[in-house]
Amino acid sequence: MNERKTSGRERSAFAADVGRALAALYDFARTLAGPAEAEDLVQTACLRAFESYGRFVPRATFRAWIFTILKNEFVSRHRRERRWGELRTDAAVELPGTAGMEDLEAILIEQQWHAEVRDALLALPEAYRAPVYLKDVAGFAYREIAEIEGCPVGTVMSRLSRGRAQLRRALGELARERGLFAAAASRRIAR
Amino acid sequence: MRCVEARRRIEAYADDELGLETTLEIEAHLERCTSCREIVREARGFRRAVAELYPRESLPPTLEASVTRALEGPTRRDRLPALAGLAVAAVALLALLGSLRGGLAEARPIAVDSAVALHEAAVRGDLRVALDSPSLPAVSRWLARELPFLTPIGEGAPEFRLAGASAVDLGGERAALVAYRREGEPVSLFVLPLRAWGEFGRTVRFRGIEFRESAVGAHRVIAWSHAPVSYLLVSTLERRAGEACAVCHLGADARAFADYPHLPAARASEAFQAPRPTEGSS
């Protein structure tokens, strides 16, 4: 491992970078694990990042880099666990259409479905959940997501597409169950 | 471009992830196609809804403190300077992390201040460029010789008139200044061998590129990177970052970037001083 010491100026720069990323990093960790493990993951990621900071050459951004470190830490901790029945993301899945859900976005906002959106996103299979979270919540670019997830950009794009479709469907189902589409439609007719 | 082709890329388009040329092709298609437009509208609406509604976890108050503790732990001894230095470092780190809640002043890179100073000289008429020429081939040849790290400068939109180029020093880094004039005002494009900018000013993502925008005195600074080089555009007029692309990309005109969020005209904390009244905004 590189024996170059982190200089004082690098330490300040690191503290500033980490401080800015901390809340987002914790939120990301919480999509992977419960509060206690998430805190632990964040601490470990910060420590690892600090060790390597002198060699940090950003291909993307500091934020993407430290997210990558955290994700790698999570994966290596859980590598031994066998997750049976894991989703095969390369399998062709016939998904029902999303026709008749044009009002969904308006309904989501009107109803202020914070918890519903979060629950639905976290309920997605991990392979889909991560790209959707990293893109739509954390705002990373495709190539940054590819770095964090350790997969090609093409894979990111296809998982993102399916993940979003599944999320939309799940929220649409919920809206339908609560009769919100019918209500929205009759409002449209009334106008 | 037909619907079939557009739809293959439409998600990436809605995510602002496509390159400039493809984006413009799709936008040309969208002007003619209502159903594809509707797909984009819905896609963006859904992303926006998720982004707005998703509740972020609040940072546990103990976490910042425990991160600091972890960083100053005994196993770090061999990587930090001697014991006295260790104490100083830990205190500094703690102080810095603690001050961040109150808002850390953005550390503007020295290169940006140097660039603005050079631009100001250009505005005053005090700047003499090494190569005074409106010829793109001549400027490109000169830059390739003097600053070999540069990628060739592309031909930009006609309203940016090339005026010349110079090798400059930006905070210790040898860089290129490519001088333009737009509506009679100097516009300075700096190119540096820097892989990426640190965070400063306001960060805006547009078409898959991260722009840093900042007002420095009376000037607007826009910074972005395309590894292995970084760019800095300094101008005195109100400018949208999207128009930065028009400096070197022919075919990119102001209308194509009309949806780009307009920069706020003035923020009290930045004490924006306009040098003279501008004739409306473009």
Short mmCIF file of N, CA and C in Angstrom, two decimals, chain A residues 28 31 71 89 121 124-142 145-146 148-149 151 153 155-164, chain B residues 15:
data_model
loop_
_atom_site.label_atom_id
_atom_site.label_comp_id
_atom_site.label_asym_id
_atom_site.label_seq_id
_atom_site.Cartn_x
_atom_site.Cartn_y
_atom_site.Cartn_z
N PHE A 28 -27.58 6.67 1.32
CA PHE A 28 -27.30 5.54 0.43
C PHE A 28 -27.08 4.26 1.22
N THR A 31 -30.13 2.47 2.17
CA THR A 31 -30.86 1.67 1.17
C THR A 31 -30.31 0.25 1.15
N LYS A 71 -20.04 1.00 -1.27
CA LYS A 71 -20.71 -0.14 -1.88
C LYS A 71 -19.81 -1.38 -1.87
N THR A 89 -31.35 -10.72 -13.72
CA THR A 89 -31.71 -9.52 -14.45
C THR A 89 -31.54 -9.66 -15.96
N LEU A 121 -39.49 1.98 -3.64
CA LEU A 121 -38.13 1.90 -4.18
C LEU A 121 -37.32 0.85 -3.43
N LEU A 124 -37.83 -2.78 -4.38
CA LEU A 124 -37.31 -3.30 -5.64
C LEU A 124 -36.17 -4.28 -5.37
N PRO A 125 -36.01 -5.27 -6.25
CA PRO A 125 -34.85 -6.15 -6.10
C PRO A 125 -33.57 -5.33 -6.14
N GLU A 126 -32.57 -5.73 -5.39
CA GLU A 126 -31.35 -4.93 -5.21
C GLU A 126 -30.73 -4.49 -6.52
N ALA A 127 -30.73 -5.38 -7.51
CA ALA A 127 -30.09 -5.05 -8.78
C ALA A 127 -30.77 -3.87 -9.47
N TYR A 128 -32.07 -3.71 -9.23
CA TYR A 128 -32.82 -2.60 -9.83
C TYR A 128 -32.84 -1.40 -8.91
N ARG A 129 -32.87 -1.66 -7.62
CA ARG A 129 -33.02 -0.59 -6.64
C ARG A 129 -31.83 0.36 -6.69
N ALA A 130 -30.63 -0.21 -6.76
CA ALA A 130 -29.42 0.62 -6.70
C ALA A 130 -29.35 1.64 -7.85
N PRO A 131 -29.49 1.21 -9.14
CA PRO A 131 -29.41 2.22 -10.19
C PRO A 131 -30.50 3.28 -10.11
N VAL A 132 -31.73 2.86 -9.75
CA VAL A 132 -32.81 3.84 -9.67
C VAL A 132 -32.52 4.84 -8.55
N TYR A 133 -32.06 4.35 -7.40
CA TYR A 133 -31.72 5.26 -6.31
C TYR A 133 -30.58 6.19 -6.71
N LEU A 134 -29.52 5.60 -7.27
CA LEU A 134 -28.33 6.40 -7.58
C LEU A 134 -28.60 7.44 -8.65
N LYS A 135 -29.52 7.13 -9.57
CA LYS A 135 -29.82 8.09 -10.62
C LYS A 135 -30.87 9.10 -10.17
N ASP A 136 -32.03 8.60 -9.74
CA ASP A 136 -33.15 9.50 -9.51
C ASP A 136 -33.14 10.18 -8.15
N VAL A 137 -32.51 9.56 -7.16
CA VAL A 137 -32.46 10.18 -5.84
C VAL A 137 -31.12 10.88 -5.63
N ALA A 138 -30.03 10.15 -5.91
CA ALA A 138 -28.70 10.71 -5.66
C ALA A 138 -28.16 11.55 -6.81
N GLY A 139 -28.76 11.41 -8.00
CA GLY A 139 -28.40 12.28 -9.12
C GLY A 139 -27.06 11.99 -9.79
N PHE A 140 -26.58 10.76 -9.72
CA PHE A 140 -25.32 10.43 -10.39
C PHE A 140 -25.53 10.24 -11.88
N ALA A 141 -24.42 10.38 -12.62
CA ALA A 141 -24.46 10.10 -14.06
C ALA A 141 -24.30 8.60 -14.28
N TYR A 142 -24.67 8.15 -15.46
CA TYR A 142 -24.57 6.71 -15.79
C TYR A 142 -23.18 6.16 -15.50
N ILE A 145 -22.55 5.70 -11.87
CA ILE A 145 -23.28 4.54 -11.36
C ILE A 145 -22.56 3.26 -11.74
N ALA A 146 -22.05 3.23 -12.96
CA ALA A 146 -21.29 2.06 -13.42
C ALA A 146 -20.08 1.83 -12.52
N ILE A 148 -19.75 2.86 -9.33
CA ILE A 148 -20.21 2.49 -7.99
C ILE A 148 -20.65 1.04 -7.95
N GLU A 149 -21.38 0.64 -8.98
CA GLU A 149 -21.94 -0.71 -9.01
C GLU A 149 -20.99 -1.73 -9.60
N CYS A 151 -20.24 -2.30 -12.83
CA CYS A 151 -20.77 -2.99 -14.01
C CYS A 151 -20.72 -2.03 -15.19
N VAL A 153 -21.76 0.43 -18.33
CA VAL A 153 -22.80 1.45 -18.46
C VAL A 153 -24.07 0.87 -19.08
N THR A 155 -25.29 -2.07 -18.79
CA THR A 155 -26.03 -2.79 -17.76
C THR A 155 -26.78 -1.80 -16.86
N VAL A 156 -26.10 -0.72 -16.52
CA VAL A 156 -26.75 0.31 -15.71
C VAL A 156 -28.03 0.79 -16.41
N MET A 157 -27.91 1.06 -17.70
CA MET A 157 -29.05 1.60 -18.44
C MET A 157 -30.21 0.62 -18.48
N SER A 158 -29.91 -0.66 -18.69
CA SER A 158 -31.04 -1.59 -18.79
C SER A 158 -31.66 -1.85 -17.42
N ARG A 159 -30.84 -1.91 -16.38
CA ARG A 159 -31.41 -2.11 -15.04
C ARG A 159 -32.21 -0.89 -14.60
N LEU A 160 -31.72 0.26 -14.99
CA LEU A 160 -32.41 1.50 -14.66
C LEU A 160 -33.78 1.52 -15.31
N SER A 161 -33.80 1.15 -16.57
CA SER A 161 -35.04 1.14 -17.32
C SER A 161 -36.06 0.20 -16.68
N ARG A 162 -35.63 -1.02 -16.38
CA ARG A 162 -36.55 -1.98 -15.77
C ARG A 162 -36.94 -1.58 -14.36
N GLY A 163 -35.98 -1.09 -13.63
CA GLY A 163 -36.24 -0.68 -12.25
C GLY A 163 -37.28 0.42 -12.19
N ARG A 164 -37.12 1.41 -13.06
CA ARG A 164 -38.08 2.51 -13.09
C ARG A 164 -39.46 2.02 -13.49
N ASP B 15 -32.60 11.65 -19.41
CA ASP B 15 -31.62 11.72 -18.32
C ASP B 15 -30.48 12.67 -18.62
#
